[in-house]
Coordinates of C-alpha atoms in Angstrom, one line a residue:
Chain A
X1 CA 0.1 -0.1 0.0
X2 CA 2.9 2.4 1.0
X3 CA 4.4 1.6 -2.5
X4 CA 1.2 2.2 -4.3
X5 CA 0.9 5.5 -2.5
X6 CA 4.3 6.6 -3.3
X7 CA 3.9 5.7 -7.0
X8 CA 0.6 7.7 -7.2
X9 CA 2.7 10.7 -5.8
X10 CA 5.2 10.1 -8.5
X11 CA 2.5 10.1 -11.1
X12 CA 1.2 13.5 -9.6
X13 CA 4.6 15.0 -9.8
X14 CA 5.0 13.9 -13.4
X15 CA 1.6 15.3 -14.2
X16 CA 2.6 18.6 -12.5
X17 CA 5.6 18.8 -14.6
X18 CA 3.7 18.1 -17.8
X19 CA 1.1 20.6 -16.8
X20 CA 3.6 23.3 -16.4
X21 CA 5.2 22.5 -19.7
X22 CA 1.9 22.7 -21.5
X23 CA 1.5 26.1 -19.9
X24 CA 4.2 27.1 -22.3
X25 CA 1.7 27.8 -25.2
X26 CA -1.7 29.3 -25.1
X27 CA -3.0 26.6 -27.1
X28 CA -2.2 23.8 -24.7
X29 CA -2.2 25.9 -21.5
X30 CA -5.8 25.0 -20.5
X31 CA -5.1 21.3 -20.9
X32 CA -1.9 21.8 -19.0
X33 CA -3.9 23.2 -16.0
X34 CA -6.2 20.4 -16.2
X35 CA -3.2 17.8 -16.1
X36 CA -2.0 19.4 -13.0
X37 CA -5.4 19.4 -11.5
X38 CA -5.6 15.7 -12.1
X39 CA -2.3 15.1 -10.7
X40 CA -3.6 16.9 -7.5
X41 CA -6.7 14.9 -7.4
X42 CA -4.9 11.6 -7.6
X43 CA -2.5 12.7 -4.8
X44 CA -5.5 13.7 -2.5
X45 CA -7.5 10.6 -3.2
X46 CA -4.6 8.2 -2.7
X47 CA -3.6 9.9 0.6
X48 CA -7.3 9.6 1.8
X49 CA -7.0 5.8 1.4
X50 CA -3.9 5.9 3.5
X51 CA -4.3 3.6 6.6
X52 CA -2.8 6.4 8.7
X53 CA -6.0 8.4 8.5
X54 CA -8.5 7.0 11.0
X55 CA -10.8 10.0 11.4
X56 CA -12.5 11.8 8.5
X57 CA -14.4 14.3 10.6
X58 CA -11.8 17.1 10.5
X59 CA -10.7 16.3 7.0
X60 CA -14.1 16.6 5.6
X61 CA -14.8 20.0 7.5
X62 CA -11.5 21.3 6.2
X63 CA -12.0 20.3 2.7
X64 CA -15.5 21.8 2.5
X65 CA -14.5 25.1 4.1
X66 CA -11.4 25.4 2.0
X67 CA -13.0 24.5 -1.2
X68 CA -15.9 26.9 -0.5
X69 CA -13.6 29.8 0.2
X70 CA -11.4 28.9 -2.8
X71 CA -14.1 28.6 -5.3
X72 CA -15.8 31.8 -4.0
X73 CA -12.7 33.7 -4.5
X74 CA -11.8 32.2 -7.8
X75 CA -15.3 32.9 -9.3
X76 CA -15.8 36.5 -8.0
X77 CA -12.4 38.0 -8.3
X78 CA -11.9 40.8 -10.7
X79 CA -9.0 40.5 -13.1
X80 CA -7.6 43.8 -12.0
X81 CA -7.5 42.3 -8.6
X82 CA -5.6 39.1 -9.5
X83 CA -2.3 40.4 -8.0
X84 CA -3.8 40.6 -4.5
X85 CA -5.6 37.4 -5.0
X86 CA -2.4 35.6 -5.9
X87 CA -0.6 37.3 -2.8
X88 CA -3.4 36.0 -0.7
X89 CA -3.2 32.5 -2.0
X90 CA 0.6 32.5 -1.6
X91 CA 0.0 33.5 2.1
X92 CA -2.5 30.6 2.5
X93 CA 0.3 28.2 1.0
X94 CA 2.8 29.4 3.5
X95 CA 0.3 29.0 6.4
X96 CA -0.5 25.5 5.2
X97 CA 3.1 24.6 5.5
X98 CA 3.5 26.1 8.9
X99 CA 0.4 24.4 10.2
X100 CA 1.5 20.9 9.0
X101 CA 5.0 21.3 10.3
X102 CA 3.7 22.6 13.6
X103 CA 1.2 19.7 13.8
X104 CA 4.0 17.2 13.3
X105 CA 6.0 18.9 16.0
X106 CA 3.0 18.9 18.5
X107 CA 2.3 15.1 17.6
X108 CA 5.8 14.4 18.5
X109 CA 6.7 12.9 15.1
X110 CA 10.2 14.0 15.3
X111 CA 11.4 11.1 17.4
X112 CA 12.8 7.7 16.3
X113 CA 11.2 4.4 17.4
X114 CA 13.8 4.4 20.3
X115 CA 12.5 7.8 21.6
X116 CA 15.6 9.8 20.4
X117 CA 14.8 13.1 18.6
X118 CA 15.8 13.1 14.8
X119 CA 18.0 16.1 14.3
X120 CA 17.2 16.5 10.5
X121 CA 13.5 16.3 11.1
X122 CA 13.6 19.1 14.1
X123 CA 15.8 21.4 11.8
X124 CA 13.3 21.0 8.9
X125 CA 10.3 21.7 11.1
X126 CA 12.0 24.9 12.3
X127 CA 12.7 25.9 8.6
X128 CA 9.2 24.9 7.5
X129 CA 7.7 27.0 10.2
X130 CA 10.0 29.9 9.4
X131 CA 9.5 29.9 5.7
X132 CA 5.8 29.3 5.8
X133 CA 5.1 32.0 8.3
X134 CA 7.3 34.6 6.7
X135 CA 5.5 33.8 3.5
X136 CA 2.2 34.1 5.3
X137 CA 2.6 37.5 7.0
X138 CA 4.6 38.9 4.0
X139 CA 1.8 38.0 1.7
X140 CA -0.9 39.5 4.0
X141 CA 1.1 42.8 3.8
X142 CA 1.4 42.7 0.1
X143 CA -2.3 41.9 -0.2
X144 CA -3.2 44.9 2.0
X145 CA -1.0 47.2 0.0
X146 CA -2.3 46.0 -3.3
X147 CA -6.0 46.1 -2.2
X148 CA -5.5 49.6 -0.8
X149 CA -6.1 48.7 2.7
X150 CA -2.6 49.9 3.5
X151 CA -1.0 52.8 1.7
X152 CA 1.5 51.7 -1.1
X153 CA 4.1 54.1 -0.1
X154 CA 7.2 52.5 1.5
X155 CA 7.1 52.4 5.3
X156 CA 10.5 52.8 6.8
X157 CA 11.7 53.5 10.3
X158 CA 15.0 53.9 11.9
X159 CA 17.0 50.6 12.4
X160 CA 14.8 48.7 10.1
X161 CA 17.6 46.8 8.5
X162 CA 19.2 46.3 11.9
X163 CA 15.9 44.9 13.1
X164 CA 15.7 42.5 10.0
X165 CA 19.3 41.3 10.7
X166 CA 18.8 40.8 14.3
X167 CA 15.5 38.8 13.7
X168 CA 17.3 36.6 11.3
X169 CA 20.1 35.9 13.7
X170 CA 17.8 35.2 16.6
X171 CA 16.0 32.7 14.3
X172 CA 19.2 30.9 13.5
X173 CA 20.1 30.8 17.2
X174 CA 16.8 29.7 18.3
X175 CA 16.7 27.1 15.6
X176 CA 20.0 25.8 16.8
X177 CA 18.7 25.6 20.3
X178 CA 15.5 23.8 19.3
X179 CA 17.7 21.2 17.4
X180 CA 19.7 20.5 20.7
X181 CA 16.5 20.6 22.9
X182 CA 13.3 19.7 20.8
X183 CA 11.2 19.1 23.9
X184 CA 11.3 22.8 24.7
X185 CA 8.2 23.6 22.8
X186 CA 8.4 27.5 23.6
X187 CA 11.3 27.7 21.3
X188 CA 9.1 27.0 18.3
X189 CA 6.5 29.5 19.4
X190 CA 9.2 32.2 19.6
X191 CA 10.5 31.2 16.1
X192 CA 6.9 31.5 14.7
X193 CA 6.5 34.9 16.3
X194 CA 9.7 36.2 14.9
X195 CA 8.9 34.9 11.6
X196 CA 5.5 36.6 11.6
X197 CA 7.4 39.9 12.4
X198 CA 10.1 39.3 9.8
X199 CA 7.5 38.9 7.0
X200 CA 5.8 42.2 7.9
X201 CA 8.9 44.3 8.2
X202 CA 10.6 42.8 5.1
X203 CA 7.5 43.8 2.9
X204 CA 6.4 47.1 4.5
X205 CA 9.4 49.1 3.1
X206 CA 8.6 48.1 -0.5
X207 CA 6.7 50.6 -2.6
X208 CA 3.5 49.8 -4.4
X209 CA 4.9 49.8 -7.9
X210 CA 7.6 47.2 -6.9
X211 CA 4.8 44.8 -5.8
X212 CA 5.2 42.7 -9.0
X213 CA 8.7 41.7 -7.8
X214 CA 7.4 40.9 -4.2
X215 CA 4.5 38.7 -5.4
X216 CA 6.9 36.8 -7.6
X217 CA 9.3 36.5 -4.7
X218 CA 6.5 35.3 -2.3
X219 CA 5.3 32.9 -4.8
X220 CA 8.8 31.3 -4.8
X221 CA 8.7 31.3 -1.0
X222 CA 5.4 29.5 -0.9
X223 CA 7.1 26.8 -3.1
X224 CA 10.0 26.6 -0.8
X225 CA 7.7 26.3 2.3
X226 CA 6.0 23.3 0.6
X227 CA 9.3 21.7 -0.2
X228 CA 10.4 22.4 3.5
X229 CA 7.4 20.4 4.7
X230 CA 8.2 17.7 2.3
X231 CA 11.5 17.4 4.1
X232 CA 9.7 17.2 7.4
X233 CA 7.5 14.4 6.0
X234 CA 10.1 12.8 3.8
X235 CA 7.6 13.2 1.1
X236 CA 9.0 13.5 -2.4
X237 CA 5.9 14.9 -4.2
X238 CA 6.0 17.9 -1.9
X239 CA 9.6 18.5 -2.4
X240 CA 9.4 18.2 -6.2
X241 CA 6.3 20.4 -6.4
X242 CA 7.8 22.9 -4.0
X243 CA 10.9 23.0 -6.0
X244 CA 9.1 23.6 -9.3
X245 CA 7.2 26.5 -7.7
X246 CA 10.1 27.8 -6.0
X247 CA 12.0 27.9 -9.3
X248 CA 9.0 29.4 -11.1
X249 CA 8.8 32.2 -8.7
X250 CA 12.5 32.9 -8.8
X251 CA 12.5 32.9 -12.5
X252 CA 9.6 35.6 -12.6
X253 CA 11.3 37.6 -9.9
X254 CA 14.5 37.8 -12.0
X255 CA 12.4 38.8 -15.2
X256 CA 10.5 41.6 -13.2
X257 CA 13.7 43.0 -11.8
X258 CA 15.4 43.0 -15.2
X259 CA 12.5 44.8 -16.8
X260 CA 12.7 47.4 -14.1
X261 CA 16.4 47.5 -14.4
X262 CA 16.7 47.1 -10.7
X263 CA 18.6 44.5 -8.7
X264 CA 16.6 42.4 -6.3
X265 CA 18.5 43.9 -3.4
X266 CA 17.4 47.4 -4.6
X267 CA 13.7 46.4 -4.7
X268 CA 13.9 44.8 -1.3
X269 CA 15.9 47.3 0.6
X270 CA 15.9 50.7 -1.2
X271 CA 12.4 51.7 -0.2
X272 CA 11.9 53.3 -3.7
X273 CA 8.7 55.0 -4.7
X274 CA 5.8 57.0 -3.7
X275 CA 2.2 55.8 -3.2
X276 CA 1.7 54.2 -6.7
X277 CA 2.2 54.8 -10.3
X278 CA 0.0 57.8 -10.1
X279 CA 3.5 59.6 -9.3
X280 CA 4.6 62.8 -7.9
X281 CA 3.1 65.9 -9.2
X282 CA 5.8 67.8 -11.0
X283 CA 5.0 70.1 -13.7
X284 CA 7.1 69.9 -16.9
X285 CA 10.5 71.6 -16.6
X286 CA 10.3 72.1 -20.3
X287 CA 8.4 74.7 -22.3
X288 CA 4.8 73.6 -22.3
X289 CA 4.2 75.6 -25.5
X290 CA 6.0 72.9 -27.4
X291 CA 3.3 70.4 -26.5
X292 CA 1.0 69.6 -29.4
X293 CA -2.4 69.1 -28.1
X294 CA -5.1 67.2 -30.2
X295 CA -8.8 66.7 -29.7
X296 CA -10.4 63.3 -30.4
X297 CA -11.8 64.6 -33.6
X298 CA -8.4 65.6 -34.9
X299 CA -7.0 62.3 -33.7
X300 CA -9.7 60.3 -35.4
X301 CA -8.6 61.8 -38.7
X302 CA -5.0 61.0 -38.2
X303 CA -6.0 57.3 -37.5
X304 CA -8.2 57.3 -40.5
X305 CA -5.1 57.7 -42.6
X306 CA -2.8 55.4 -40.8
X307 CA -1.8 52.0 -42.2
X308 CA -0.5 50.7 -39.0
X309 CA -1.0 51.2 -35.3
X310 CA 0.7 49.8 -32.3
X311 CA -1.1 50.3 -29.0
X312 CA 1.0 50.7 -25.8
X313 CA -1.3 49.9 -22.9
X314 CA -0.3 50.7 -19.2
X315 CA -1.8 50.0 -16.0
X316 CA -3.6 53.3 -16.1
X317 CA -5.8 51.8 -19.0
X318 CA -7.0 49.1 -16.6
X319 CA -7.5 51.5 -13.6
X320 CA -9.8 53.5 -16.1
X321 CA -11.5 50.2 -17.3
X322 CA -10.9 51.4 -20.8
X323 CA -9.7 47.9 -22.2
X324 CA -13.1 47.0 -23.7
X325 CA -13.7 50.3 -25.5
X326 CA -10.1 50.3 -26.6
X327 CA -10.6 46.9 -28.3
X328 CA -13.8 48.2 -29.9
X329 CA -11.6 51.1 -31.4
X330 CA -9.0 48.6 -32.5
X331 CA -11.5 46.5 -34.3
X332 CA -12.9 49.6 -36.1
X333 CA -9.4 50.4 -37.2
X334 CA -9.0 46.8 -38.5
X335 CA -12.2 47.0 -40.3
X336 CA -10.9 49.9 -42.1
X337 CA -7.7 47.9 -43.2
X338 CA -5.4 49.3 -40.6
X339 CA -2.9 46.9 -39.1
X340 CA -3.2 47.0 -35.3
X341 CA -1.1 45.3 -32.7
X342 CA -0.5 45.6 -28.9
X343 CA 2.9 46.2 -27.4
X344 CA 3.1 44.8 -23.9
X345 CA 6.0 45.8 -21.6
X346 CA 6.9 43.1 -19.1
X347 CA 5.9 45.5 -16.3
X348 CA 2.7 46.8 -17.7
X349 CA 0.5 45.7 -14.9
X350 CA 0.8 44.8 -11.2
X351 CA 2.1 41.4 -11.6
X352 CA 4.0 39.4 -14.3
X353 CA 1.9 38.9 -17.4
X354 CA -1.0 40.9 -16.0
X355 CA -1.8 43.3 -18.9
X356 CA -2.1 40.2 -21.2
X357 CA -4.9 38.7 -18.9
X358 CA -6.6 42.1 -18.7
X359 CA -6.7 42.4 -22.5
X360 CA -7.6 38.8 -23.0
X361 CA -10.6 39.5 -20.8
X362 CA -11.6 42.5 -23.2
X363 CA -11.6 39.8 -26.0
X364 CA -8.3 40.8 -27.5
X365 CA -7.0 37.8 -29.4
X366 CA -3.7 36.7 -27.9
X367 CA -2.0 36.9 -31.3
X368 CA -2.4 40.6 -31.2
X369 CA -0.4 40.8 -28.0
X370 CA 3.4 41.2 -28.6
X371 CA 6.0 41.2 -26.1
X372 CA 8.6 43.9 -26.1
X373 CA 11.4 42.0 -27.8
X374 CA 9.0 40.8 -30.6
X375 CA 7.7 44.2 -31.5
X376 CA 10.4 46.7 -30.6
X377 CA 12.0 46.6 -34.2
X378 CA 8.5 47.3 -35.7
X379 CA 7.9 50.8 -34.3
X380 CA 10.0 52.4 -36.9
X381 CA 7.7 51.1 -39.6
X382 CA 4.5 52.1 -37.8
X383 CA 2.5 55.2 -38.5
X384 CA 1.0 55.7 -35.0
X385 CA 2.0 54.4 -31.6
X386 CA -1.0 55.0 -29.3
X387 CA 0.0 55.2 -25.7
X388 CA -2.6 54.8 -23.1
X389 CA -1.7 54.9 -19.3
X390 CA 1.9 54.0 -19.7
X391 CA 4.7 56.5 -19.0
X392 CA 8.0 55.4 -17.6
X393 CA 8.2 52.3 -20.0
X394 CA 8.3 54.6 -23.1
X395 CA 10.6 57.3 -21.8
X396 CA 13.5 57.6 -24.1
X397 CA 15.7 58.9 -21.3
X398 CA 16.0 55.5 -20.2
X399 CA 18.2 54.9 -23.4
X400 CA 20.1 58.1 -23.4
X401 CA 20.1 60.2 -20.2
X402 CA 22.7 58.7 -17.7
X403 CA 21.5 60.9 -14.9
X404 CA 18.0 59.7 -15.1
X405 CA 16.9 57.1 -12.5
X406 CA 15.2 55.2 -15.4
X407 CA 18.6 55.0 -17.3
X408 CA 19.2 51.4 -18.5
X409 CA 15.5 50.3 -18.1
X410 CA 14.5 48.4 -21.2
X411 CA 11.8 50.5 -22.8
X412 CA 9.3 50.2 -25.8
X413 CA 10.7 52.1 -28.8
X414 CA 7.7 54.3 -29.1
X415 CA 9.7 57.2 -30.1
X416 CA 10.6 55.5 -33.3
X417 CA 7.2 55.4 -34.7
X418 CA 6.3 57.9 -37.4
X419 CA 4.0 59.6 -34.9
X420 CA 2.9 59.1 -31.3
X421 CA -0.3 59.7 -29.6
X422 CA -0.5 59.9 -25.8
X423 CA -3.6 59.7 -23.9
X424 CA -2.9 61.1 -20.5
X425 CA -4.6 63.3 -17.9
X426 CA -1.8 65.8 -17.7
X427 CA 1.9 66.2 -18.2
X428 CA 2.8 65.0 -14.9
X429 CA 5.6 62.6 -14.3
X430 CA 5.3 58.8 -14.0
X431 CA 6.1 56.5 -11.0
X432 CA 9.7 57.3 -11.2
X433 CA 9.0 61.0 -11.0
X434 CA 10.9 61.7 -14.1
X435 CA 9.7 64.1 -16.8
X436 CA 9.1 62.5 -20.3
X437 CA 10.8 64.4 -23.1
X438 CA 8.5 62.4 -25.6
X439 CA 5.6 64.5 -24.4
X440 CA 7.3 67.6 -26.1
X441 CA 8.4 66.0 -29.2
X442 CA 7.3 67.4 -32.4
X443 CA 5.8 64.2 -33.7
X444 CA 3.7 63.6 -30.4
X445 CA 0.3 64.5 -30.1
X446 CA -1.1 64.7 -26.6
X447 CA -4.8 63.7 -26.1
X448 CA -5.6 65.1 -22.5
X449 CA -8.3 63.2 -20.7
X450 CA -9.3 60.2 -18.9
X451 CA -8.4 57.1 -20.8
X452 CA -11.9 55.7 -21.0
X453 CA -13.6 59.0 -21.9
X454 CA -10.9 59.7 -24.5
X455 CA -11.0 56.4 -26.2
X456 CA -14.9 56.6 -26.2
X457 CA -14.7 59.8 -27.9
X458 CA -12.2 58.4 -30.5
X459 CA -14.8 55.7 -31.3
X460 CA -17.5 58.2 -31.7
X461 CA -15.5 60.6 -33.9
X462 CA -14.0 57.7 -35.9
X463 CA -17.5 56.5 -36.7
X464 CA -18.6 60.1 -37.8
X465 CA -15.8 60.3 -40.3
Chain R
X1 CA 22.8 12.8 8.6
X2 CA 20.5 10.1 7.6
X3 CA 20.1 8.6 4.1
X4 CA 16.5 9.8 3.9
X5 CA 17.2 13.3 4.1
X6 CA 20.2 13.0 1.6
X7 CA 17.8 11.5 -0.9
X8 CA 15.3 14.4 -0.4
X9 CA 18.0 16.9 -0.9
X10 CA 18.9 15.1 -4.2
X11 CA 15.2 15.1 -5.3
X12 CA 14.9 18.8 -4.4
X13 CA 18.0 20.0 -6.3
X14 CA 17.0 18.0 -9.4
X15 CA 13.5 19.2 -9.3
X16 CA 14.8 22.7 -9.3
X17 CA 16.7 22.1 -12.4
X18 CA 13.6 20.6 -14.0
X19 CA 11.5 23.7 -12.8
X20 CA 14.1 26.1 -14.5
X21 CA 14.0 24.2 -17.7
X22 CA 10.2 24.0 -18.0
X23 CA 9.4 27.4 -16.7
X24 CA 11.8 29.5 -18.8
X25 CA 9.9 28.3 -21.7
X26 CA 6.6 29.9 -20.7
X27 CA 6.1 33.1 -22.6
X28 CA 5.3 36.4 -20.7
X29 CA 1.8 36.2 -22.1
X30 CA 1.0 33.4 -19.7
X31 CA 3.0 34.5 -16.7
X32 CA -0.1 35.5 -14.6
X33 CA -1.8 32.0 -15.2
X34 CA 1.6 30.4 -14.6
X35 CA 1.8 32.1 -11.1
X36 CA -1.6 31.1 -10.0
X37 CA -1.3 27.6 -11.4
X38 CA 1.9 27.1 -9.8
X39 CA 0.4 28.5 -6.6
X40 CA -2.2 25.9 -6.8
X41 CA 0.5 23.2 -7.3
X42 CA 2.3 24.3 -4.2
X43 CA -0.9 23.6 -2.4
X44 CA 0.1 20.0 -2.6
X45 CA 1.0 20.5 1.2
X46 CA -2.6 19.2 1.4
X47 CA -1.5 15.6 1.4
X48 CA 0.5 16.3 4.6
X49 CA -2.3 18.3 6.0
X50 CA -4.9 15.4 5.4
X51 CA -2.7 13.1 7.5
X52 CA -2.0 15.7 10.3
X53 CA -5.8 16.2 10.4
X54 CA -6.9 12.6 10.3
X55 CA -4.3 10.5 12.1
X56 CA -6.1 10.8 15.3
X57 CA -3.2 12.9 17.1
X58 CA -4.0 14.9 20.1
X59 CA -6.4 17.7 19.9
X60 CA -4.0 20.6 19.2
X61 CA -2.3 18.6 16.5
X62 CA -5.6 17.7 14.9
X63 CA -6.8 21.4 15.1
X64 CA -3.5 22.6 13.4
X65 CA -4.0 19.8 10.8
X66 CA -7.5 21.0 10.1
X67 CA -6.4 24.6 9.7
X68 CA -3.7 23.3 7.2
X69 CA -6.4 21.5 5.1
X70 CA -8.4 24.6 5.0
X71 CA -5.5 26.8 3.9
X72 CA -4.1 24.1 1.5
X73 CA -7.6 23.5 0.0
X74 CA -8.1 27.3 -0.6
X75 CA -4.9 27.2 -2.5
X76 CA -5.6 24.1 -4.6
X77 CA -9.4 24.9 -5.4
X78 CA -9.1 28.6 -5.8
X79 CA -5.7 28.4 -7.7
X80 CA -6.8 25.9 -10.4
X81 CA -10.2 27.5 -10.7
X82 CA -9.0 30.9 -11.4
X83 CA -6.1 29.6 -13.6
X84 CA -8.8 27.9 -15.8
X85 CA -10.9 31.2 -15.8
X86 CA -8.1 33.1 -17.1
X87 CA -6.9 30.5 -19.7
X88 CA -10.3 30.3 -21.0
X89 CA -10.2 34.1 -22.0
X90 CA -7.0 33.5 -24.1
X91 CA -8.4 33.1 -27.6
X92 CA -6.8 33.3 -31.0
X93 CA -8.2 35.6 -33.7
X94 CA -11.5 34.3 -34.8
X95 CA -10.8 34.8 -38.4
X96 CA -7.7 32.6 -38.3
X97 CA -9.5 30.0 -36.3
X98 CA -12.0 29.6 -39.1
X99 CA -9.3 28.7 -41.5

């Protein structure tokens, strides 16, 4: 029976890997998710048949409550709120690891048949509680910031780094003490408390706009927490799945950092940023008279004559809920024979890939969504680059101005297009607080207004032509 | 150090390499579903949770196990369902589908 159980766990692990592999293409992705689901189902069912389980009361309660909450959240969440939802789920994953490890500890499952404590199990219990709890409290803070329960601005205080370091050292020492004296249960309670604190103080100094990195990192932690629990239970399917998720989160973290041209250390410790990408209010340092302002009517005529258009959406688009009307406009352009595509910057959203989901929800076919490297060369042959709700990711200063905080960040080559239209409320700077010289360029037409209102006007004027 | 933990470490390290190989091939287009989907997978902790909740341990241990089952199930059910909901929205251009 134990062999059968282990083989079914192996099957589950294989299905997870195949599932993730099929997530590599939008054609197979849905099937991939189903495969992973099947793997999970097999693992759960075979575990329930295990003879260690003698009482199903609490299991059934737990499954019903958990499934109810999970299903409700999954069905009702709005796509713009995906980042906080994933943050919350990461937190639950971490909490589950903590609870399992703690339960094993309380049940005394760290001793050999002769009654001696097993050092490796005690250490992995400590690790599992530490990583799981940091993931939990860190994710809750990330959730609160993304949901707007907490202000997005970095919260810093004197001695923060020192407190971080001291907490980590304390945990290591307590872990050592626990390994020597596992019967001293209070030690694990203290580790748990410090881990809770550590999760909070390591996420509060991170600004709202850096949250994509944090969610990715916490995603990685939730995987590592599962793997640590796998070590506690000597259960390979937990270790494999945890490692897969850990690797996935780490890769996404790296991609996000690269797209912002920041090091992970800089994101985690530098406390960069204001409240959110709404940015600091700084008027243009340049002469505002050089700004070309267009009305929707003027712009519609320019679009009428255009052969090709690349739309550059930013998070401001989603905030204004203008995706649907934008796609309506794109379809009108296409019906008129204009080639339309979307250029997606890696950080155009609040989590990796977020903008793609938001546009997919607005029925934009995924073959119209192109990532930065695929489309950047095409801007020079494009008549109009239409920028909505994006700013820093199109700022040419990132390429040329060494003094700019954006310098070195990969940007979309919007300025290479034959003409540029920017829908924006005002000339204010972006998240980085840097003025955008593109606003003052001769080929740039500024369409001042709310994204949704302006695109709606564009649709109306375009129809009237 | 015991053999069991050594084997576990082997498995862990090798699985990380598999993870890197598989996941670097996922395009940015699908990174959000990748995150929510992998999140659901990390809910595999549920198999440990089920045993903690049902093995007839002392009350505290069982309570902790039950909490673990709740958290892990939220992760599994919510994660897979929301991933499916997102992936359902990714469609190719209709005109090309007809061809």
